[in-house]
Short mmCIF file of C-alpha atoms in Angstrom, two decimals:
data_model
loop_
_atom_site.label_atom_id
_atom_site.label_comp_id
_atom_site.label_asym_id
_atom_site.label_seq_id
_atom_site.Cartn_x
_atom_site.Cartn_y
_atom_site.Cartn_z
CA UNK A 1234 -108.36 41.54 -58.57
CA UNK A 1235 -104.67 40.99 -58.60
CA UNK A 1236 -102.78 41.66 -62.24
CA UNK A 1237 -101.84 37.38 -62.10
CA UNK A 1238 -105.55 36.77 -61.24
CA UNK A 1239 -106.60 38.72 -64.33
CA UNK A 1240 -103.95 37.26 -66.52
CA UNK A 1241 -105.18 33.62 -65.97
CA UNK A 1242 -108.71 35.01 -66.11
CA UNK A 1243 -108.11 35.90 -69.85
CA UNK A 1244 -106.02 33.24 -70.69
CA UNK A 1245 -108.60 30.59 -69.28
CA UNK A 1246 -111.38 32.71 -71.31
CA UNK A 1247 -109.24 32.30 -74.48
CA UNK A 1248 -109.10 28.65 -74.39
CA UNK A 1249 -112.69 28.72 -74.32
CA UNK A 1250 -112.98 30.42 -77.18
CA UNK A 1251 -111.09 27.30 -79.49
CA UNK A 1252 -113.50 24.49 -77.32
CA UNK A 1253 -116.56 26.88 -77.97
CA UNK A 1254 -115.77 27.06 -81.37
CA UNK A 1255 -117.77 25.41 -83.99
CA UNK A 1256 -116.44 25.22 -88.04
CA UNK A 1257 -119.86 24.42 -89.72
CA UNK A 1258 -120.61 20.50 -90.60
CA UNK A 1259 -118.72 19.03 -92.58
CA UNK A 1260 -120.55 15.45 -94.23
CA UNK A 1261 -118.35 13.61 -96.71
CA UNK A 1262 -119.11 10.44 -98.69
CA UNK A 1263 -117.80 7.38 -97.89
CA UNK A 1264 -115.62 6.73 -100.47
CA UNK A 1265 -114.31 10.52 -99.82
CA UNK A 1266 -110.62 11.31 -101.10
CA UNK A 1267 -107.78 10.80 -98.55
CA UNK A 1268 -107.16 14.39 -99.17
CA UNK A 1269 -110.84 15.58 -98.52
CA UNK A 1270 -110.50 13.46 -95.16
CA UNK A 1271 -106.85 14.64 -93.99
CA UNK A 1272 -108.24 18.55 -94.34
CA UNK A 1273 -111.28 17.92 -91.96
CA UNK A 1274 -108.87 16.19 -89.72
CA UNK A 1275 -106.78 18.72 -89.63
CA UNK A 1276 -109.54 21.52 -88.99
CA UNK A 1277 -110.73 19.10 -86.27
CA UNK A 1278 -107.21 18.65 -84.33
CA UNK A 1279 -107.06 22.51 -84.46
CA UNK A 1280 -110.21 22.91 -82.96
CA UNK A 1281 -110.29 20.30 -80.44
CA UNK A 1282 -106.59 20.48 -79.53
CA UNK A 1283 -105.62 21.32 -75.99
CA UNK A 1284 -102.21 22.02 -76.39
CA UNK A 1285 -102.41 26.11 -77.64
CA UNK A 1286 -98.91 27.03 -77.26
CA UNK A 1287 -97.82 29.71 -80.10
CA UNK A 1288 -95.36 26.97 -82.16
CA UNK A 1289 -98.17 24.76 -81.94
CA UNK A 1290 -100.84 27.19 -83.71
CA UNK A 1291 -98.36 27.72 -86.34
CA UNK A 1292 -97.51 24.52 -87.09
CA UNK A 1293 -100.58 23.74 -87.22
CA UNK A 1294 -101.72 26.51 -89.39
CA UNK A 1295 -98.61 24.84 -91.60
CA UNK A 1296 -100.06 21.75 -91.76
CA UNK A 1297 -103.35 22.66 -92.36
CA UNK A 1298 -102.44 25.47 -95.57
CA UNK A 1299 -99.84 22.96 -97.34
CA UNK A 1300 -102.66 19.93 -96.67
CA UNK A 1301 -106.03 22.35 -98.23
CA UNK A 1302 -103.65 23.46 -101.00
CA UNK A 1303 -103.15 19.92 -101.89
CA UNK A 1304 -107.07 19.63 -101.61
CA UNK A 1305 -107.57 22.91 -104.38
CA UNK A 1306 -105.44 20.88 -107.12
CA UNK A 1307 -107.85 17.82 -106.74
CA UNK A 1308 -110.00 18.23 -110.22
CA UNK A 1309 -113.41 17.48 -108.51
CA UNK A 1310 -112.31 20.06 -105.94
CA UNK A 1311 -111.67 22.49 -108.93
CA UNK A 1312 -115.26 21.57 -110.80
CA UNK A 1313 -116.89 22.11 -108.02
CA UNK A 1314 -115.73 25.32 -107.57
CA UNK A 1315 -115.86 26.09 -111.28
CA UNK A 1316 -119.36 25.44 -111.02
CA UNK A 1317 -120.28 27.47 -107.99
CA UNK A 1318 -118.29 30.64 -108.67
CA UNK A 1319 -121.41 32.74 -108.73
CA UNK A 1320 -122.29 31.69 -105.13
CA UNK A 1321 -121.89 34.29 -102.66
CA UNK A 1322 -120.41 32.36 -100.03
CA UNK A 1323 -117.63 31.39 -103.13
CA UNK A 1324 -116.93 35.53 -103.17
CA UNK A 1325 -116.65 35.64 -99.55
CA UNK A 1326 -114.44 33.02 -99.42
CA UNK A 1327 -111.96 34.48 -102.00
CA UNK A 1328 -112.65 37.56 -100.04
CA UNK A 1329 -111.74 35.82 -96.87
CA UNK A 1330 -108.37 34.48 -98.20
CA UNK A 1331 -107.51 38.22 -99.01
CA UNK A 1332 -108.24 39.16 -95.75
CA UNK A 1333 -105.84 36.18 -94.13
CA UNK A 1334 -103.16 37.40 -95.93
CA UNK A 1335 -103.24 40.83 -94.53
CA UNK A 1336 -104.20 39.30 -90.70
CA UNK A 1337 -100.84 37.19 -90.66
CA UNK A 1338 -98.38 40.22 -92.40
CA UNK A 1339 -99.49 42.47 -89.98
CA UNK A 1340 -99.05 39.99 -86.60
CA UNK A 1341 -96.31 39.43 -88.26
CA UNK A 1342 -95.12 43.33 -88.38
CA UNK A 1343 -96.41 43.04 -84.86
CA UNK A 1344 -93.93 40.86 -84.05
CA UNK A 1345 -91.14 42.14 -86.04
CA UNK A 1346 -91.60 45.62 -84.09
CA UNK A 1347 -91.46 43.71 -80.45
CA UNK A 1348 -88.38 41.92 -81.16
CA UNK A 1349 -87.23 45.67 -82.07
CA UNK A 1350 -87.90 46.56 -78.93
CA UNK A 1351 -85.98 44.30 -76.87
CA UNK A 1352 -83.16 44.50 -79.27
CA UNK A 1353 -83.09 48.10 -78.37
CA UNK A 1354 -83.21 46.85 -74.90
CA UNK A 1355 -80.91 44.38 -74.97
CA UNK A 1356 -78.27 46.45 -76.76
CA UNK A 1357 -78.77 49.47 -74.18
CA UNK A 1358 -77.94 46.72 -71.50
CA UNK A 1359 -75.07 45.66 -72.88
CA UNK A 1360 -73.37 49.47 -72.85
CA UNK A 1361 -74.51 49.93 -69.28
CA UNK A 1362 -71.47 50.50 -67.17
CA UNK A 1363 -71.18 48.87 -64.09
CA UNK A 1364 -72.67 51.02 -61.15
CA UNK A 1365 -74.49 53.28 -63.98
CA UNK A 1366 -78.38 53.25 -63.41
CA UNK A 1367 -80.58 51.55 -65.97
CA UNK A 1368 -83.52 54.10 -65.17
CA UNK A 1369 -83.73 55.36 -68.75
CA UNK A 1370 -82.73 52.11 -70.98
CA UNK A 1371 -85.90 50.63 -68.90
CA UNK A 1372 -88.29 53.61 -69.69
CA UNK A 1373 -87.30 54.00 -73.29
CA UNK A 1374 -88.23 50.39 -73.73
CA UNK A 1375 -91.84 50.41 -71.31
CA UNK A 1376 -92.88 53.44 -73.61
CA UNK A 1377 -92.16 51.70 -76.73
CA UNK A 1378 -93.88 48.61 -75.48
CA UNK A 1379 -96.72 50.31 -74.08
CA UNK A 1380 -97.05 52.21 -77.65
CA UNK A 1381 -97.21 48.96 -79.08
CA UNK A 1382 -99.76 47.40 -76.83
CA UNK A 1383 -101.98 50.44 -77.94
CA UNK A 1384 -101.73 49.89 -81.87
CA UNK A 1385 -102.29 46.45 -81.46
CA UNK A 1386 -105.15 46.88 -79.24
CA UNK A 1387 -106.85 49.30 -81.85
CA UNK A 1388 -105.87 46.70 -84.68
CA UNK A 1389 -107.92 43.88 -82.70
CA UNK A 1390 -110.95 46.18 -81.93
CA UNK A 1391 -111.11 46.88 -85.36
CA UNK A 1392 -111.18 43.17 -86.18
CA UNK A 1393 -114.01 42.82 -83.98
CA UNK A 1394 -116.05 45.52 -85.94
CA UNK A 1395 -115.02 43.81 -89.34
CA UNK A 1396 -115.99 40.09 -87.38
CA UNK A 1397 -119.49 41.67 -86.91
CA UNK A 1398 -120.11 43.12 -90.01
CA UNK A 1399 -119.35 40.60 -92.68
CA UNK A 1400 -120.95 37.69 -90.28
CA UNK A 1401 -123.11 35.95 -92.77
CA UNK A 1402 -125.89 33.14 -92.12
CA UNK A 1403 -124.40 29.79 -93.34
CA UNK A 1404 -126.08 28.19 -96.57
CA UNK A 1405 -128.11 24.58 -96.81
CA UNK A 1406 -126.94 24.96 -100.56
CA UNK A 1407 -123.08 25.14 -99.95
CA UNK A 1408 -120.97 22.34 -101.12
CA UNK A 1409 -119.03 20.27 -98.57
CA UNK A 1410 -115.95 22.73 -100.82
CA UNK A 1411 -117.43 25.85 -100.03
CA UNK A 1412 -118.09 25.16 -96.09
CA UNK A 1413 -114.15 23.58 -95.57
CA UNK A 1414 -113.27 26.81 -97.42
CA UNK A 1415 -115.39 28.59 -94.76
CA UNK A 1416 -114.05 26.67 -91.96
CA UNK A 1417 -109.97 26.89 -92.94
CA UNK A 1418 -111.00 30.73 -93.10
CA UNK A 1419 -112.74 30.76 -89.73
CA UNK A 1420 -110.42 28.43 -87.67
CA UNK A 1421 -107.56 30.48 -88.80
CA UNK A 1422 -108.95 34.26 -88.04
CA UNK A 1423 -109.59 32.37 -84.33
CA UNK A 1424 -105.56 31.10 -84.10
CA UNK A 1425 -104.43 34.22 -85.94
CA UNK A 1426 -106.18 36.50 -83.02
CA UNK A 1427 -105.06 34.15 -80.05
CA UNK A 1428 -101.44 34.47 -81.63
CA UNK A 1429 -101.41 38.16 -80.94
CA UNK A 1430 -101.68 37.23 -76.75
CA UNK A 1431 -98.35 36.39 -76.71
CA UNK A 1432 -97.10 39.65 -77.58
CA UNK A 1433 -99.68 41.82 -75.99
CA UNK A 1434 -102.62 40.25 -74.20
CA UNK A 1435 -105.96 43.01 -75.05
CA UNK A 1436 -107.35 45.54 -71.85
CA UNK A 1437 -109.92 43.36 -69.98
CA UNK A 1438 -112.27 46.17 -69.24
CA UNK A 1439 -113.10 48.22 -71.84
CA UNK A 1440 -116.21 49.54 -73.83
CA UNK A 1441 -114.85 47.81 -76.96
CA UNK A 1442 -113.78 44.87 -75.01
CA UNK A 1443 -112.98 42.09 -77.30
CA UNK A 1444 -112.25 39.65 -74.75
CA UNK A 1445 -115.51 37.39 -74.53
CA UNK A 1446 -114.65 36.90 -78.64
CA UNK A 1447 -111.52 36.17 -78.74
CA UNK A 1448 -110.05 34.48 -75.18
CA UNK A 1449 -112.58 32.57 -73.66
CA UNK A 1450 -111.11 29.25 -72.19
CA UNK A 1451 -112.12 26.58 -69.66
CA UNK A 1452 -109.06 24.58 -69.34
CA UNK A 1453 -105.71 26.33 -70.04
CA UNK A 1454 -102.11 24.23 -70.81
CA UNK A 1455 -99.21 25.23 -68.23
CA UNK A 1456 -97.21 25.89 -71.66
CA UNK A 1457 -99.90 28.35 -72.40
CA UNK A 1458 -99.61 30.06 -69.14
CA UNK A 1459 -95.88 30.59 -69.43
CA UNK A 1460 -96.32 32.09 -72.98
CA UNK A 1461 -98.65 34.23 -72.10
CA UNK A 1462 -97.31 35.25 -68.63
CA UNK A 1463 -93.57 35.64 -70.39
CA UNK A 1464 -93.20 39.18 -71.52
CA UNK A 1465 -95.08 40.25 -68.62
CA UNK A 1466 -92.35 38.67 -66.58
CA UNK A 1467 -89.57 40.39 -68.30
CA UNK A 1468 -91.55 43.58 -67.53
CA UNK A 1469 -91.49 43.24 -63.67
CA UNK A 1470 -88.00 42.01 -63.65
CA UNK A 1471 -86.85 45.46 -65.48
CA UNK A 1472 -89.18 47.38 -63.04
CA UNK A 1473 -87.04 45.83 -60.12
CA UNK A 1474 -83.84 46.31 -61.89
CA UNK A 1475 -84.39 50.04 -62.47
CA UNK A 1476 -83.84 50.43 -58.89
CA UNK A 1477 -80.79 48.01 -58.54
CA UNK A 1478 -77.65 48.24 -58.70
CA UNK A 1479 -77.04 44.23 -58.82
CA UNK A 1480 -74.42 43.26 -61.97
CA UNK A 1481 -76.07 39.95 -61.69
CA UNK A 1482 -79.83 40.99 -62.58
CA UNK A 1483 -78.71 43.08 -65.31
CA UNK A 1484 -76.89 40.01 -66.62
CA UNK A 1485 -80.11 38.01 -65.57
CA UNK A 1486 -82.66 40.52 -67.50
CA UNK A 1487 -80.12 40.19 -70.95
CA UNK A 1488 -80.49 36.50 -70.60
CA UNK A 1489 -84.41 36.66 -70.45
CA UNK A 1490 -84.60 39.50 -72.71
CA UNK A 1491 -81.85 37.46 -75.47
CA UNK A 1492 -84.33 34.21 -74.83
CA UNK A 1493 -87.37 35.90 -75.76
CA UNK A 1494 -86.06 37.90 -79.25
CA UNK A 1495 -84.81 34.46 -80.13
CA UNK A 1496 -88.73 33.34 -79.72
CA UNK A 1497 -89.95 36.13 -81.45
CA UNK A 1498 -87.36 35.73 -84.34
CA UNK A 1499 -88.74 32.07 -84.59
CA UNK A 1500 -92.50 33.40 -84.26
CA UNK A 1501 -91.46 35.90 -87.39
CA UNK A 1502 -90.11 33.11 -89.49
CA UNK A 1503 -92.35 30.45 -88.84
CA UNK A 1504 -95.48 33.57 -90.00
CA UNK A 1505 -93.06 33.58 -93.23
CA UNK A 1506 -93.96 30.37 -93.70
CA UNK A 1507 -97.85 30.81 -93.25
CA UNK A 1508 -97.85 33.82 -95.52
CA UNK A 1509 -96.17 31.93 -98.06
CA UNK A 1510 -98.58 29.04 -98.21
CA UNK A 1511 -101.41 31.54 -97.60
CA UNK A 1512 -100.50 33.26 -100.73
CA UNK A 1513 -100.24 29.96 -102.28
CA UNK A 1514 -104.11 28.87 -101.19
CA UNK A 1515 -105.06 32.66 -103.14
CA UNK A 1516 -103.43 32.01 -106.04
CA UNK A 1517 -104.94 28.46 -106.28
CA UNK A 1518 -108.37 29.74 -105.63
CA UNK A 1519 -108.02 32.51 -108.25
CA UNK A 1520 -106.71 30.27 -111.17
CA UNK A 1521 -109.85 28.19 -110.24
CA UNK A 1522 -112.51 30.62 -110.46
CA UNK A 1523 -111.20 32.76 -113.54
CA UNK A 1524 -111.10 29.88 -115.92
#
């Protein structure tokens, strides 16, 4: 199989994985606060959505943090948590959040050390004398991006392991609190994962294979393609220009290379943003449940 074959074979499987996905039931009253109904709304447009680009899961993951944080301050929100704070599935939650927090710092490092890397890159490029080869600017960066790849293919296999063991059978006696709380957690490990594609899509054949959890898809955006298909580019384009002597590729590969640190720079800051309202949902949940 061809290396674009496989490519759109995973990204097709990962799209699968967000229409295969099911956050647990959800049943509110009728008369149910416009708050209670604008979370589930939001879980549901994250679930169901199509449209999977990368600024799209994070504004999302915006909306949905700032709108359930909202949600924690209502009082009945706040009893019924009060009330329930010896539940398990209460500790797992609070668990859960913890466990968030260090998911989106360290896609976030992830990201931080890619942008590095084409820095580096770019920066190399831009000293290149005309005529001079660009053999070892090239290398220097493929190694470092290939060292990369590895760590975050070890920090996703390691997910998986953690995904299996703390998988827990879903209550009848949770509150409609306690299952959202279960759902914003689960919707988010699902984005959080699919996030990590852009940057470094996972082996597809390996013993520890994590593809069938993480990137199953049957219909996949053409935005999505290009993201995931974009570093990859870049790649083969400095793998021709190692062997060129063109002026205009290497100005070419700085443009593509400039273009994508910008994206990653964005990617970085918008994560800022997550974190921040991430930290905000923990420190909501732990005022709750310690008075």
């Amino acid at each position: 199989m061809g290396c674009s074959q496989q490519q759109h074979l995973l990204c097709r499987k990962r799209k699968e994985k967000m229409a295969s996905f099911h956050i647990r039931s959800i049943s509110l009253p009728s008369r149910s606060h416009p708050l209670t109904v604008s979370v589930v709304e939001q879980l549901d447009k994250l679930k169901a959505s199509q449209s999977s680009s990368l600024g799209h899961k994070l504004a999302g993951l915006k909306e949905l943090y700032e709108c359930f944080n909202d949600f924690l301050q209502l009082s009945l929100t706040q009893k019924t948590l009060s009330q329930e704070k010896q539940n398990q599935s209460v500790e797992e939650a609070l668990n859960g959040s913890l466990g968030l927090l260090d998911m989106c710092s360290t896609i976030r490092d992830f990201f931080s050390q890619m942008r590095g890397c084409m820095q580096g890159l770019e920066a190399s490029l831009r000293r290149r004398k005309t005529g001079e080869s660009v053999f070892n600017e090239v290398d220097t960066y493929m190694v470092t991006r290939k060292k990369l790849k590895k760590v975050i293919y070890r920090y996703l296999r390691n997910l998986k392991k953690q995904e299996k063991n703390s998988r827990t059978t879903a209550s009848a006696n949770n509150s409609d609190v306690v299952d959202m709380l279960k759902g914003v957690e689960e919707i988010s490990a699902v984005l959080f994962e699919s996030i990590l594609a852009f940057i470094s899509l996972p082996k597809e054949k390996s013993k520890f294979s994590i593809v069938p959890s993480f990137f199953q898809s049957k219909h996949v955006s053409s935005k999505e393609e290009v993201e995931a298909n974009e570093i990859e580019k870049i790649d083969a384009g400095l793998l021709v220009l190692k062997s060129s002597e063109d002026i205009n590729q290497v100005q070419n590969a700085l443009k593509g290379v400039k273009a994508m640190e910008l994206s990653l720079q964005e990617a970085e800051e918008e994560l800022e943003c997550v974190y921040r309202r991430l930290v905000k949902i923990r420190v909501s949940l732990l005022n709750i449940l310690n008075h």
